[in-house]
């Protein structure tokens, strides 16, 4: 969907309705109602609801959050349905597991999405290393096999802990999202205060001339990645436009309305 800024105002408005009409049709919504809810959502102020105009970036963030929400709920619903269909009461000793994830990503511009993907890869690589190299050699020891212990030098704990531990990157990001006046700059400053010079996996970036701006670098198992933190606070909050959610709840597409049950206050 496309949006533009009204002349002499910061208010967003639809830039054509072709894409919105298609989206609304698939979701069982009225296109005009959906666009109005995106550009002029009703928000609760105290005990009352007021209509609040949105800027173009705010509308696009709202669209992204709503799309992500539908995808997430659809994915979880599919997992439950598949497990229900494949479930058996018969005793079994073997199973087949399928793992499909995005590969490690190193782009010219790396944001929060790349960090999440690379963090997942880091965890899986650590799991693989531990089971294939550490536990396997412990098994040799138990069986009395004579061999020379091999250190593969692939302990990724430092990078993983830097991201997920208390006062790690994710923890600091969550903390910053709780402060109304937090900004990209305050987030960056906290990261530097907490980790720069204290953790070898966290470094100050040195992007080559002409490359995208970066705010910090992480030394991953697959290479050093420069990350840009612009907009991470908004991405992490991922607020849903409640006016659009209310339209979802009334949609004749039963699966969609099931994903968003009414909240009892």
CSV table of C-alpha atoms in Angstrom, one decimal:
chain,number,residue,atom,x,y,z
A,1,UNK,CA,0.0,0.0,0.0
A,2,UNK,CA,1.2,3.5,-0.8
A,3,UNK,CA,0.8,6.7,1.2
A,4,UNK,CA,1.8,10.3,0.8
A,5,UNK,CA,1.9,13.4,2.9
A,6,UNK,CA,-0.9,16.0,2.6
A,7,UNK,CA,0.2,19.4,1.3
A,8,UNK,CA,1.2,21.8,4.1
A,9,UNK,CA,0.5,19.1,6.7
A,10,UNK,CA,2.3,16.1,8.3
A,11,UNK,CA,-0.8,14.0,7.9
A,12,UNK,CA,-0.6,10.9,5.8
A,13,UNK,CA,-3.2,10.0,3.1
A,14,UNK,CA,-3.6,7.2,0.6
A,15,UNK,CA,-1.5,7.5,-2.6
A,16,UNK,CA,-4.0,5.5,-4.7
A,17,UNK,CA,-6.1,2.6,-3.6
A,18,UNK,CA,-5.2,-0.2,-6.0
A,19,UNK,CA,-3.0,-2.1,-3.6
A,20,UNK,CA,-5.3,-1.3,-0.6
A,21,UNK,CA,-8.3,-2.6,-2.5
A,22,UNK,CA,-6.6,-6.0,-3.1
A,23,UNK,CA,-5.5,-6.3,0.5
A,24,UNK,CA,-8.9,-5.4,1.8
A,25,UNK,CA,-10.5,-8.0,-0.5
A,26,UNK,CA,-8.3,-10.7,0.7
A,27,UNK,CA,-8.9,-9.8,4.4
A,28,UNK,CA,-12.7,-9.4,3.9
A,29,UNK,CA,-12.5,-5.7,4.8
A,30,UNK,CA,-13.9,-2.5,3.3
A,31,UNK,CA,-11.0,-0.7,1.7
A,32,UNK,CA,-12.1,2.8,2.7
A,33,UNK,CA,-12.6,1.8,6.3
A,34,UNK,CA,-9.2,0.1,6.4
A,35,UNK,CA,-7.4,3.2,5.0
A,36,UNK,CA,-9.2,5.5,7.4
A,37,UNK,CA,-8.2,3.3,10.3
A,38,UNK,CA,-4.6,3.4,9.2
A,39,UNK,CA,-4.4,7.2,8.6
A,40,UNK,CA,-6.8,8.3,11.5
A,41,UNK,CA,-6.8,5.6,14.2
A,42,UNK,CA,-8.8,6.0,17.3
A,43,UNK,CA,-6.6,5.9,20.4
A,44,UNK,CA,-7.5,5.8,24.1
A,45,UNK,CA,-6.6,8.9,26.1
A,46,UNK,CA,-7.6,8.5,29.7
A,47,UNK,CA,-11.1,7.1,29.6
A,48,UNK,CA,-12.0,8.5,26.2
A,49,UNK,CA,-11.1,7.7,22.6
A,50,UNK,CA,-9.9,10.3,20.2
A,51,UNK,CA,-9.0,10.3,16.5
A,52,UNK,CA,-5.2,10.8,16.0
A,53,UNK,CA,-3.7,11.7,12.6
A,54,UNK,CA,-0.6,9.7,11.5
A,55,UNK,CA,2.5,10.7,9.6
A,56,UNK,CA,3.6,8.7,6.5
A,57,UNK,CA,6.3,6.9,8.5
A,58,UNK,CA,3.9,6.1,11.3
A,59,UNK,CA,1.4,4.6,8.8
A,60,UNK,CA,4.0,2.5,7.1
A,61,UNK,CA,5.2,1.2,10.5
A,62,UNK,CA,1.6,0.4,11.4
A,63,UNK,CA,1.2,-1.5,8.1
A,64,UNK,CA,4.4,-3.5,8.7
A,65,UNK,CA,3.4,-4.4,12.3
A,66,UNK,CA,-0.1,-5.5,11.2
A,67,UNK,CA,1.4,-7.7,8.4
A,68,UNK,CA,3.9,-9.2,10.8
A,69,UNK,CA,1.1,-9.9,13.3
A,70,UNK,CA,-1.0,-11.7,10.7
A,71,UNK,CA,2.0,-13.8,9.6
A,72,UNK,CA,3.0,-14.7,13.1
A,73,UNK,CA,-0.5,-15.8,14.1
A,74,UNK,CA,-1.0,-17.7,10.9
A,75,UNK,CA,2.3,-19.5,11.4
A,76,UNK,CA,1.5,-20.5,14.9
A,77,UNK,CA,-1.9,-21.7,13.9
A,78,UNK,CA,-0.4,-23.8,11.1
A,79,UNK,CA,2.1,-25.4,13.6
A,80,UNK,CA,-0.7,-26.3,15.9
A,81,UNK,CA,-2.8,-27.8,13.1
A,82,UNK,CA,0.1,-29.8,11.7
A,83,UNK,CA,0.9,-31.2,15.1
A,84,UNK,CA,-2.7,-32.1,15.7
A,85,UNK,CA,-2.9,-33.9,12.3
A,86,UNK,CA,0.4,-35.7,12.7
A,87,UNK,CA,-0.1,-36.6,16.4
A,88,UNK,CA,-0.4,-40.3,17.1
A,89,UNK,CA,-1.0,-42.3,20.3
A,90,UNK,CA,1.1,-45.1,19.1
A,91,UNK,CA,4.5,-45.7,20.7
A,92,UNK,CA,7.4,-44.6,18.5
A,93,UNK,CA,11.2,-44.4,18.8
A,94,UNK,CA,12.1,-42.3,15.7
A,95,UNK,CA,11.0,-39.1,14.2
A,96,UNK,CA,12.0,-36.8,11.3
A,97,UNK,CA,12.6,-33.1,12.1
A,98,UNK,CA,12.7,-30.4,9.4
A,99,UNK,CA,14.5,-27.1,10.1
A,100,UNK,CA,14.3,-24.3,7.6
A,101,UNK,CA,15.7,-20.9,8.5
A,102,UNK,CA,17.1,-18.0,6.6
A,103,UNK,CA,20.9,-18.1,6.0
A,104,UNK,CA,23.4,-15.9,7.7
A,105,UNK,CA,23.0,-12.3,6.4
A,106,UNK,CA,25.7,-9.7,5.8
A,107,UNK,CA,24.5,-6.8,3.7
A,108,UNK,CA,25.8,-3.3,3.1
A,109,UNK,CA,23.0,-2.1,5.4
A,110,UNK,CA,22.2,-4.4,8.4
A,111,UNK,CA,19.4,-3.7,10.8
A,112,UNK,CA,17.4,-5.4,13.5
A,113,UNK,CA,16.1,-8.0,11.1
A,114,UNK,CA,19.6,-9.1,10.3
A,115,UNK,CA,20.6,-9.3,14.0
A,116,UNK,CA,17.6,-11.6,14.7
A,117,UNK,CA,18.5,-13.9,11.8
A,118,UNK,CA,22.2,-13.9,12.6
A,119,UNK,CA,21.5,-14.5,16.3
A,120,UNK,CA,19.4,-17.6,15.4
A,121,UNK,CA,22.2,-18.8,13.2
A,122,UNK,CA,24.7,-18.3,16.0
A,123,UNK,CA,22.6,-20.3,18.4
A,124,UNK,CA,22.1,-23.2,15.9
A,125,UNK,CA,25.8,-23.2,15.1
A,126,UNK,CA,26.7,-23.4,18.8
A,127,UNK,CA,24.2,-26.2,19.2
A,128,UNK,CA,25.8,-28.1,16.3
A,129,UNK,CA,29.3,-27.5,17.5
A,130,UNK,CA,28.5,-28.7,21.0
A,131,UNK,CA,26.8,-31.9,19.9
A,132,UNK,CA,29.2,-32.7,17.1
A,133,UNK,CA,32.5,-31.8,18.6
A,134,UNK,CA,32.2,-31.6,22.4
A,135,UNK,CA,29.6,-34.3,23.3
A,136,UNK,CA,31.0,-36.6,20.6
A,137,UNK,CA,34.5,-36.5,22.1
A,138,UNK,CA,33.1,-37.0,25.5
A,139,UNK,CA,31.5,-40.2,24.2
A,140,UNK,CA,34.9,-41.3,22.9
A,141,UNK,CA,36.2,-40.8,26.4
A,142,UNK,CA,33.5,-42.9,28.0
A,143,UNK,CA,34.1,-45.7,25.5
A,144,UNK,CA,37.8,-45.7,26.3
A,145,UNK,CA,38.8,-44.7,22.7
A,146,UNK,CA,42.3,-43.4,22.5
A,147,UNK,CA,42.5,-40.1,20.6
A,148,UNK,CA,43.9,-36.7,20.9
A,149,UNK,CA,41.3,-34.1,22.0
A,150,UNK,CA,40.6,-31.6,19.3
A,151,UNK,CA,39.7,-28.0,20.1
A,152,UNK,CA,37.8,-26.6,17.1
A,153,UNK,CA,37.9,-23.1,18.5
A,154,UNK,CA,34.2,-22.6,17.8
A,155,UNK,CA,32.8,-21.6,21.2
A,156,UNK,CA,30.3,-18.9,20.3
A,157,UNK,CA,29.1,-18.2,23.8
A,158,UNK,CA,30.6,-14.7,24.0
A,159,UNK,CA,28.6,-13.4,21.0
A,160,UNK,CA,25.4,-15.2,22.1
A,161,UNK,CA,25.6,-13.9,25.6
A,162,UNK,CA,26.3,-10.4,24.3
A,163,UNK,CA,23.0,-10.5,22.5
A,164,UNK,CA,20.7,-12.3,24.9
A,165,UNK,CA,22.1,-12.1,28.5
A,166,UNK,CA,20.8,-9.6,31.0
A,167,UNK,CA,22.1,-6.1,30.0
A,168,UNK,CA,22.9,-7.6,26.6
A,169,UNK,CA,21.7,-6.0,23.3
A,170,UNK,CA,18.1,-7.3,23.5
A,171,UNK,CA,17.8,-6.5,27.2
A,172,UNK,CA,19.0,-2.9,26.7
A,173,UNK,CA,16.7,-2.5,23.7
A,174,UNK,CA,13.7,-3.7,25.9
A,175,UNK,CA,14.7,-1.3,28.6
A,176,UNK,CA,15.0,1.7,26.3
A,177,UNK,CA,11.5,1.0,24.9
A,178,UNK,CA,10.1,1.6,28.4
A,179,UNK,CA,11.3,5.2,28.4
A,180,UNK,CA,9.2,7.8,26.5
A,181,UNK,CA,12.2,10.0,25.8
A,182,UNK,CA,14.5,7.2,24.6
A,183,UNK,CA,16.1,7.6,21.2
A,184,UNK,CA,18.5,5.8,18.8
A,185,UNK,CA,21.2,7.9,20.3
A,186,UNK,CA,20.4,7.0,24.0
A,187,UNK,CA,20.2,3.3,22.9
A,188,UNK,CA,23.6,3.5,21.2
A,189,UNK,CA,25.2,5.2,24.2
A,190,UNK,CA,23.9,2.5,26.6
A,191,UNK,CA,25.3,-0.2,24.3
A,192,UNK,CA,28.7,1.5,24.2
A,193,UNK,CA,28.8,2.1,28.0
A,194,UNK,CA,27.9,-1.5,28.7
A,195,UNK,CA,30.0,-3.4,26.1
A,196,UNK,CA,32.6,-1.3,24.2
A,197,UNK,CA,36.1,-2.3,25.4
A,198,UNK,CA,34.6,-4.9,27.7
A,199,UNK,CA,33.5,-7.6,25.2
A,200,UNK,CA,35.7,-8.5,22.2
A,201,UNK,CA,32.6,-9.5,20.2
A,202,UNK,CA,31.3,-5.9,20.4
A,203,UNK,CA,33.3,-3.4,18.4
A,204,UNK,CA,33.1,0.2,17.0
A,205,UNK,CA,32.4,0.0,13.3
A,206,UNK,CA,34.8,1.2,10.6
A,207,UNK,CA,32.7,1.2,7.4
A,208,UNK,CA,34.6,1.9,4.2
A,209,UNK,CA,34.0,5.1,2.4
A,210,UNK,CA,30.7,5.1,0.5
A,211,UNK,CA,29.2,2.3,2.7
A,212,UNK,CA,26.1,2.6,4.8
A,213,UNK,CA,26.3,4.2,8.2
A,214,UNK,CA,26.8,1.7,11.0
A,215,UNK,CA,26.6,2.2,14.8
A,216,UNK,CA,28.2,-1.0,16.2
A,217,UNK,CA,29.8,-4.2,14.9
A,218,UNK,CA,29.4,-7.8,16.1
A,219,UNK,CA,32.0,-10.5,15.6
A,220,UNK,CA,29.9,-13.5,14.5
A,221,UNK,CA,31.2,-17.0,13.7
A,222,UNK,CA,30.6,-16.2,10.0
A,223,UNK,CA,32.2,-12.8,10.0
A,224,UNK,CA,32.0,-9.3,11.5
A,225,UNK,CA,28.7,-7.5,10.7
A,226,UNK,CA,28.1,-3.8,11.0
A,227,UNK,CA,24.7,-2.9,12.3
A,228,UNK,CA,22.6,0.3,11.9
A,229,UNK,CA,20.2,0.9,14.8
A,230,UNK,CA,18.0,3.5,13.2
A,231,UNK,CA,14.4,2.8,14.1
A,232,UNK,CA,15.1,-0.2,16.4
A,233,UNK,CA,13.0,1.2,19.2
A,234,UNK,CA,9.9,1.5,17.0
A,235,UNK,CA,10.5,-1.9,15.4
A,236,UNK,CA,10.8,-3.5,18.8
A,237,UNK,CA,7.6,-1.9,20.2
A,238,UNK,CA,5.7,-3.1,17.1
A,239,UNK,CA,2.4,-1.5,18.3
A,240,UNK,CA,-0.7,-2.7,16.5
A,241,UNK,CA,-3.2,-0.2,15.2
A,242,UNK,CA,-6.3,-1.1,17.3
A,243,UNK,CA,-8.7,0.5,14.9
A,244,UNK,CA,-7.5,-1.9,12.2
A,245,UNK,CA,-7.5,-4.9,14.6
A,246,UNK,CA,-11.2,-4.1,15.3
A,247,UNK,CA,-11.9,-4.4,11.6
A,248,UNK,CA,-10.1,-7.8,11.6
A,249,UNK,CA,-12.3,-8.9,14.5
A,250,UNK,CA,-15.4,-8.2,12.4
A,251,UNK,CA,-14.1,-9.7,9.2
A,252,UNK,CA,-16.2,-12.4,7.5
A,253,UNK,CA,-13.0,-14.3,6.9
A,254,UNK,CA,-13.4,-16.5,10.0
A,255,UNK,CA,-9.8,-17.5,10.2
A,256,UNK,CA,-8.7,-13.8,10.4
A,257,UNK,CA,-11.3,-13.0,13.0
A,258,UNK,CA,-10.2,-16.0,15.0
A,259,UNK,CA,-6.7,-14.7,15.2
A,260,UNK,CA,-7.9,-11.6,17.0
A,261,UNK,CA,-10.4,-12.5,19.7
A,262,UNK,CA,-11.9,-9.5,21.5
A,263,UNK,CA,-10.0,-8.4,24.6
A,264,UNK,CA,-12.2,-8.3,27.7
A,265,UNK,CA,-11.3,-5.3,29.9
